[in-house]
Amino acid sequence: MTILIAGAGATGGAFGTRLVEAGRDVTFLVRPARAEALRENGLRFIAPDEDRTNPVAVTTAEELAAEPTPVDLILVAVKAGALESIIADLRPAVGPRTLIIPFLNGMAQIGRLEAEFPGQVLGGLVKIVGTMRGADIVQMTDLATMTIGRLGGGEVPPAVVDALDVPGFRLQVIDGIDDALWEKWVFIAAAGVVTCLFRAPVGAIMAAGGEPHVVGIIDELEAVAMAAGHPVSARARAATLSMLTAEGSAFTSSLYRDVTAGLPNETEHILGHLQTTARDLGVPTPLLDLTLVQLRAGEFDRSA
């Protein structure tokens, strides 16, 4: 299959490296400056006990528009803030049989991509601890999984499974991808609300007596998933509780880190969309609402 990966950051770069090294036909869709650097220097990938640089095929939105080339599969691995621009950028690569798998957090991207490319979107999520070090991709632990499935149930085309089943990460194909996406959304949202509302790592929040409030946040957000028809499993709830109530933990959410660093963030994509969904379902979310007031006020204050 021909595969286009939108984004060559920590996620797209790490999983893309594994696909390239397995001999898959992969091209990265990136910005012009990134394309120039990758063409000149290749893509360096660093993981535990691994460090190498691979030559990779790249294209830009301008190049793709000038020579539209439909591909078989598109993996969308960008931050939420880039979603709208990437939809426009990748349109020349979408043919009638192209399938698209977004790996963004939350659920807003599903509806947005389905509206643009109806019937061509699969569900997907990844788990990896990665970052960018300059232009290099750094995978910080051995954890690397990719989970895909047909939205609403049904079979994922075998060719897609074969293309993505490569060494270096574990591929999971499941029927309940909608439930899995909701579980991840609830966890990421809960982590964001907890650390942004209390402005501290989990261990400090526990030391200050915050455990009952953290449990209340988790209950509140899980109620939204339940009302949407995607109840969070006992296993997922236990994992969320363990992570967000661990004494002495230095854990903070990526949303908290972006907000406190003054970086572009996914507040509206993750928390704002969840609030809108809750209101549509008639589920009260006072702690989520309070967190959004704080975050939005902070954004307003910075831009004033």
Tab-separated table of C-alpha atoms in Angstrom:
chain	number	residue	atom	x	y	z
A	1	MET	CA	0.000	0.000	0.000
A	2	THR	CA	1.036	3.587	-0.513
A	3	ILE	CA	1.023	5.356	2.857
A	4	LEU	CA	1.052	9.093	3.525
A	5	ILE	CA	1.873	10.188	7.075
A	6	ALA	CA	0.705	13.711	7.862
A	7	GLY	CA	3.310	14.917	10.345
A	8	ALA	CA	6.825	13.798	11.200
A	9	GLY	CA	6.824	14.718	14.880
A	10	ALA	CA	7.178	12.403	17.847
A	11	THR	CA	4.231	10.186	16.899
A	12	GLY	CA	4.363	10.268	13.111
A	13	GLY	CA	8.134	10.065	13.096
A	14	ALA	CA	8.364	7.106	15.467
A	15	PHE	CA	5.696	4.939	13.866
A	16	GLY	CA	6.724	6.104	10.404
A	17	THR	CA	10.308	5.024	11.056
A	18	ARG	CA	9.142	1.506	11.865
A	19	LEU	CA	7.061	1.369	8.695
A	20	VAL	CA	9.931	2.672	6.557
A	21	GLU	CA	12.338	0.146	8.059
A	22	ALA	CA	9.858	-2.651	7.305
A	23	GLY	CA	9.949	-1.676	3.643
A	24	ARG	CA	6.554	0.006	3.441
A	25	ASP	CA	5.948	2.679	0.794
A	26	VAL	CA	5.810	5.716	3.096
A	27	THR	CA	5.849	9.442	2.369
A	28	PHE	CA	5.735	12.149	5.047
A	29	LEU	CA	3.611	15.256	4.471
A	30	VAL	CA	5.433	18.100	6.235
A	31	ARG	CA	6.055	21.832	6.113
A	32	PRO	CA	8.626	23.126	3.575
A	33	ALA	CA	11.407	23.775	6.103
A	34	ARG	CA	10.970	20.317	7.628
A	35	ALA	CA	10.905	18.759	4.155
A	36	GLU	CA	14.186	20.445	3.232
A	37	ALA	CA	15.844	19.239	6.432
A	38	LEU	CA	14.595	15.674	6.023
A	39	ARG	CA	15.725	15.528	2.402
A	40	GLU	CA	19.163	16.735	3.371
A	41	ASN	CA	19.733	14.922	6.640
A	42	GLY	CA	17.223	12.054	6.803
A	43	LEU	CA	15.051	11.237	9.814
A	44	ARG	CA	16.964	10.405	12.985
A	45	PHE	CA	15.195	8.040	15.373
A	46	ILE	CA	16.405	7.426	18.928
A	47	ALA	CA	14.863	4.779	21.183
A	48	PRO	CA	16.130	2.721	24.114
A	49	ASP	CA	19.228	0.945	22.754
A	50	GLU	CA	18.586	2.334	19.256
A	51	ASP	CA	19.909	5.322	17.310
A	52	ARG	CA	19.901	5.571	13.539
A	53	THR	CA	19.039	7.871	10.656
A	54	ASN	CA	16.939	6.795	7.670
A	55	PRO	CA	16.458	8.493	4.318
A	56	VAL	CA	12.720	9.170	3.929
A	57	ALA	CA	10.389	10.336	1.170
A	58	VAL	CA	8.714	13.653	1.867
A	59	THR	CA	6.256	16.004	0.234
A	60	THR	CA	4.730	19.367	1.027
A	61	ALA	CA	1.196	20.682	0.624
A	62	GLU	CA	2.342	22.804	-2.312
A	63	GLU	CA	3.974	19.857	-4.046
A	64	LEU	CA	0.969	17.630	-3.443
A	65	ALA	CA	-1.408	20.256	-4.811
A	66	ALA	CA	0.728	20.703	-7.914
A	67	GLU	CA	0.749	16.967	-8.591
A	68	PRO	CA	-2.253	15.298	-6.888
A	69	THR	CA	-1.429	11.687	-6.103
A	70	PRO	CA	-4.098	9.612	-4.351
A	71	VAL	CA	-2.695	7.123	-1.857
A	72	ASP	CA	-4.141	4.008	-0.258
A	73	LEU	CA	-3.772	5.000	3.387
A	74	ILE	CA	-3.272	8.268	5.274
A	75	LEU	CA	-2.134	8.380	8.901
A	76	VAL	CA	-2.858	11.743	10.518
A	77	ALA	CA	-0.338	12.384	13.310
A	78	VAL	CA	-0.519	16.112	14.022
A	79	LYS	CA	-1.625	18.205	16.980
A	80	ALA	CA	-5.248	19.312	17.083
A	81	GLY	CA	-4.348	22.889	16.192
A	82	ALA	CA	-3.101	21.715	12.803
A	83	LEU	CA	-6.167	19.622	11.955
A	84	GLU	CA	-7.966	22.175	9.781
A	85	SER	CA	-4.897	23.038	7.730
A	86	ILE	CA	-3.909	19.384	7.327
A	87	ILE	CA	-7.379	18.505	6.002
A	88	ALA	CA	-6.877	21.001	3.206
A	89	ASP	CA	-3.295	19.882	2.646
A	90	LEU	CA	-4.051	16.182	2.299
A	91	ARG	CA	-7.116	16.544	0.051
A	92	PRO	CA	-5.100	16.004	-3.198
A	93	ALA	CA	-3.935	12.654	-1.772
A	94	VAL	CA	-7.455	11.376	-1.105
A	95	GLY	CA	-8.999	9.217	-3.793
A	96	PRO	CA	-12.277	7.286	-3.670
A	97	ARG	CA	-10.588	4.254	-2.083
A	98	THR	CA	-8.247	6.100	0.279
A	99	LEU	CA	-8.646	5.254	3.971
A	100	ILE	CA	-7.703	7.738	6.710
A	101	ILE	CA	-6.694	6.929	10.297
A	102	PRO	CA	-6.294	9.910	12.648
A	103	PHE	CA	-4.191	9.454	15.790
A	104	LEU	CA	-5.165	12.691	17.534
A	105	ASN	CA	-6.429	12.782	21.110
A	106	GLY	CA	-10.133	13.319	21.738
A	107	MET	CA	-12.994	12.691	19.329
A	108	ALA	CA	-13.553	15.953	17.439
A	109	GLN	CA	-11.231	14.866	14.637
A	110	ILE	CA	-13.446	11.879	13.841
A	111	GLY	CA	-16.521	13.948	13.062
A	112	ARG	CA	-14.482	16.577	11.246
A	113	LEU	CA	-12.748	14.080	8.962
A	114	GLU	CA	-15.960	12.096	8.405
A	115	ALA	CA	-17.664	15.303	7.279
A	116	GLU	CA	-14.918	15.874	4.697
A	117	PHE	CA	-14.338	12.253	3.658
A	118	PRO	CA	-17.472	10.253	4.502
A	119	GLY	CA	-17.001	6.513	4.815
A	120	GLN	CA	-13.233	6.731	4.488
A	121	VAL	CA	-12.230	7.239	8.134
A	122	LEU	CA	-11.136	4.462	10.488
A	123	GLY	CA	-10.635	4.828	14.227
A	124	GLY	CA	-7.143	4.755	15.644
A	125	LEU	CA	-5.125	5.512	18.738
A	126	VAL	CA	-1.505	5.078	19.713
A	127	LYS	CA	0.383	4.772	22.963
A	128	ILE	CA	3.985	5.922	22.990
A	129	VAL	CA	6.194	8.037	25.214
A	130	GLY	CA	7.995	10.223	22.746
A	131	THR	CA	9.284	13.717	22.163
A	132	MET	CA	11.225	15.849	19.718
A	133	ARG	CA	14.855	16.676	20.472
A	134	GLY	CA	15.609	19.355	17.950
A	135	ALA	CA	14.800	17.667	14.630
A	136	ASP	CA	15.232	14.164	16.051
A	137	ILE	CA	12.520	11.720	17.117
A	138	VAL	CA	13.044	10.291	20.601
A	139	GLN	CA	11.059	7.321	21.895
A	140	MET	CA	11.706	7.369	25.630
A	141	THR	CA	10.441	3.905	26.655
A	142	ASP	CA	9.739	0.565	24.976
A	143	LEU	CA	5.984	1.260	24.988
A	144	ALA	CA	4.671	1.525	21.422
A	145	THR	CA	1.224	0.275	20.447
A	146	MET	CA	-1.181	1.136	17.649
A	147	THR	CA	-4.861	0.249	17.899
A	148	ILE	CA	-7.183	0.500	14.914
A	149	GLY	CA	-10.731	-0.495	14.086
A	150	ARG	CA	-13.725	0.213	11.916
A	151	LEU	CA	-15.869	2.972	13.414
A	152	GLY	CA	-19.220	1.502	14.425
A	153	GLY	CA	-17.837	-2.017	14.034
A	154	GLY	CA	-16.926	-4.150	11.054
A	155	GLU	CA	-13.805	-5.502	9.434
A	156	VAL	CA	-10.685	-3.479	8.818
A	157	PRO	CA	-9.437	-4.253	5.285
A	158	PRO	CA	-6.769	-6.977	5.507
A	159	ALA	CA	-4.416	-4.919	3.342
A	160	VAL	CA	-4.417	-2.158	5.976
A	161	VAL	CA	-3.665	-4.665	8.735
A	162	ASP	CA	-0.837	-6.224	6.716
A	163	ALA	CA	0.646	-2.812	5.928
A	164	LEU	CA	0.693	-1.689	9.571
A	165	ASP	CA	1.751	-4.989	11.170
A	166	VAL	CA	5.502	-4.415	11.367
A	167	PRO	CA	8.276	-4.958	13.939
A	168	GLY	CA	8.897	-2.212	16.497
A	169	PHE	CA	5.359	-1.666	17.744
A	170	ARG	CA	2.365	-3.815	18.613
A	171	LEU	CA	-0.642	-3.529	16.315
A	172	GLN	CA	-4.076	-4.261	17.757
A	173	VAL	CA	-7.205	-4.531	15.603
A	174	ILE	CA	-10.415	-4.353	17.631
A	175	ASP	CA	-14.150	-4.226	17.009
A	176	GLY	CA	-14.849	-1.689	19.755
A	177	ILE	CA	-12.636	1.148	18.567
A	178	ASP	CA	-15.317	3.735	19.435
A	179	ASP	CA	-15.261	2.589	23.068
A	180	ALA	CA	-11.454	2.615	23.106
A	181	LEU	CA	-11.369	6.167	21.730
A	182	TRP	CA	-13.814	7.307	24.408
A	183	GLU	CA	-11.776	5.638	27.161
A	184	LYS	CA	-8.626	7.405	26.039
A	185	TRP	CA	-10.506	10.708	25.729
A	186	VAL	CA	-11.878	10.396	29.271
A	187	PHE	CA	-8.421	9.583	30.653
A	188	ILE	CA	-6.669	12.445	28.851
A	189	ALA	CA	-9.444	14.863	29.802
A	190	ALA	CA	-9.363	13.735	33.436
A	191	ALA	CA	-5.595	14.138	33.574
A	192	GLY	CA	-5.922	17.592	32.038
A	193	VAL	CA	-8.668	18.710	34.411
A	194	VAL	CA	-6.869	17.377	37.499
A	195	THR	CA	-3.476	18.919	36.817
A	196	CYS	CA	-4.740	22.157	35.241
A	197	LEU	CA	-7.419	22.828	37.855
A	198	PHE	CA	-5.033	22.295	40.767
A	199	ARG	CA	-1.934	23.534	38.911
A	200	ALA	CA	0.328	20.829	40.289
A	201	PRO	CA	1.637	17.303	39.735
A	202	VAL	CA	-0.460	14.399	41.015
A	203	GLY	CA	1.741	13.780	44.075
A	204	ALA	CA	1.362	17.350	45.287
A	205	ILE	CA	-2.396	17.207	44.752
A	206	MET	CA	-2.601	14.029	46.852
A	207	ALA	CA	-0.461	15.584	49.599
A	208	ALA	CA	-2.858	18.542	49.706
A	209	GLY	CA	-5.861	16.291	50.258
A	210	GLY	CA	-7.112	16.311	46.706
A	211	GLU	CA	-7.984	12.636	46.287
A	212	PRO	CA	-11.784	12.939	46.736
A	213	HIS	CA	-11.857	15.784	44.237
A	214	VAL	CA	-9.857	13.754	41.718
A	215	VAL	CA	-12.298	10.868	42.094
A	216	GLY	CA	-15.138	13.344	41.575
A	217	ILE	CA	-13.535	14.571	38.343
A	218	ILE	CA	-13.194	11.018	37.041
A	219	ASP	CA	-16.799	10.209	37.972
A	220	GLU	CA	-18.013	13.356	36.236
A	221	LEU	CA	-16.256	12.656	32.967
A	222	GLU	CA	-17.122	8.966	32.952
A	223	ALA	CA	-20.783	9.987	33.275
A	224	VAL	CA	-20.474	11.759	29.922
A	225	ALA	CA	-19.103	8.618	28.291
A	226	MET	CA	-21.902	6.554	29.833
A	227	ALA	CA	-24.546	8.944	28.490
A	228	ALA	CA	-22.935	8.785	25.053
A	229	GLY	CA	-23.280	4.999	25.036
A	230	HIS	CA	-19.594	4.263	25.605
A	231	PRO	CA	-19.227	3.349	29.289
A	232	VAL	CA	-15.666	3.235	30.587
A	233	SER	CA	-14.595	-0.280	31.528
A	234	ALA	CA	-13.639	-1.223	35.084
A	235	ARG	CA	-10.097	-1.903	33.858
A	236	ALA	CA	-9.749	1.558	32.318
A	237	ARG	CA	-11.248	3.238	35.389
A	238	ALA	CA	-8.807	1.422	37.662
A	239	ALA	CA	-5.877	2.495	35.491
A	240	THR	CA	-7.019	6.137	35.524
A	241	LEU	CA	-7.505	6.120	39.294
A	242	SER	CA	-4.088	4.541	39.798
A	243	MET	CA	-2.373	7.138	37.631
A	244	LEU	CA	-4.170	10.190	38.997
A	245	THR	CA	-4.108	9.311	42.719
A	246	ALA	CA	-0.561	7.974	43.070
A	247	GLU	CA	1.163	9.408	46.135
A	248	GLY	CA	4.454	11.108	45.369
A	249	SER	CA	3.839	11.001	41.616
A	250	ALA	CA	5.466	13.674	39.449
A	251	PHE	CA	2.917	13.046	36.694
A	252	THR	CA	1.399	16.030	34.903
A	253	SER	CA	-0.705	15.997	31.752
A	254	SER	CA	0.689	17.159	28.419
A	255	LEU	CA	-2.071	19.790	28.417
A	256	TYR	CA	-0.807	21.166	31.738
A	257	ARG	CA	2.765	21.245	30.450
A	258	ASP	CA	1.770	23.073	27.279
A	259	VAL	CA	-0.417	25.580	29.150
A	260	THR	CA	2.179	26.403	31.799
A	261	ALA	CA	4.845	26.783	29.112
A	262	GLY	CA	2.647	29.186	27.162
A	263	LEU	CA	2.613	26.854	24.138
A	264	PRO	CA	-0.232	26.157	21.700
A	265	ASN	CA	-2.431	23.586	23.393
A	266	GLU	CA	-5.414	21.284	22.929
A	267	THR	CA	-7.721	22.820	25.551
A	268	GLU	CA	-10.668	23.285	23.214
A	269	HIS	CA	-10.116	20.090	21.237
A	270	ILE	CA	-10.028	17.870	24.335
A	271	LEU	CA	-11.872	19.718	27.111
A	272	GLY	CA	-14.008	22.188	25.160
A	273	HIS	CA	-15.411	19.486	22.886
A	274	LEU	CA	-16.112	17.260	25.885
A	275	GLN	CA	-18.006	20.104	27.556
A	276	THR	CA	-20.099	20.651	24.419
A	277	THR	CA	-20.793	16.933	24.186
A	278	ALA	CA	-21.844	16.808	27.841
A	279	ARG	CA	-24.237	19.718	27.380
A	280	ASP	CA	-25.778	18.065	24.318
A	281	LEU	CA	-26.307	14.928	26.411
A	282	GLY	CA	-27.639	16.849	29.411
A	283	VAL	CA	-24.818	15.754	31.730
A	284	PRO	CA	-23.623	18.349	34.288
A	285	THR	CA	-19.845	18.833	34.420
A	286	PRO	CA	-19.136	21.519	37.031
A	287	LEU	CA	-15.470	20.624	37.563
A	288	LEU	CA	-14.771	20.478	33.837
A	289	ASP	CA	-16.591	23.806	33.434
A	290	LEU	CA	-14.529	25.386	36.219
A	291	THR	CA	-11.293	24.191	34.632
A	292	LEU	CA	-12.279	25.625	31.284
A	293	VAL	CA	-13.080	28.990	32.841
A	294	GLN	CA	-9.610	29.045	34.374
A	295	LEU	CA	-7.847	28.000	31.157
A	296	ARG	CA	-9.835	30.348	28.930
A	297	ALA	CA	-9.310	33.241	31.313
A	298	GLY	CA	-5.593	32.556	31.244
A	299	GLU	CA	-5.571	32.564	27.439
A	300	PHE	CA	-7.527	35.829	27.407
A	301	ASP	CA	-5.132	37.386	29.903
A	302	ARG	CA	-2.073	36.360	27.841
A	303	SER	CA	-3.537	37.725	24.620
A	304	ALA	CA	-4.744	41.016	26.151
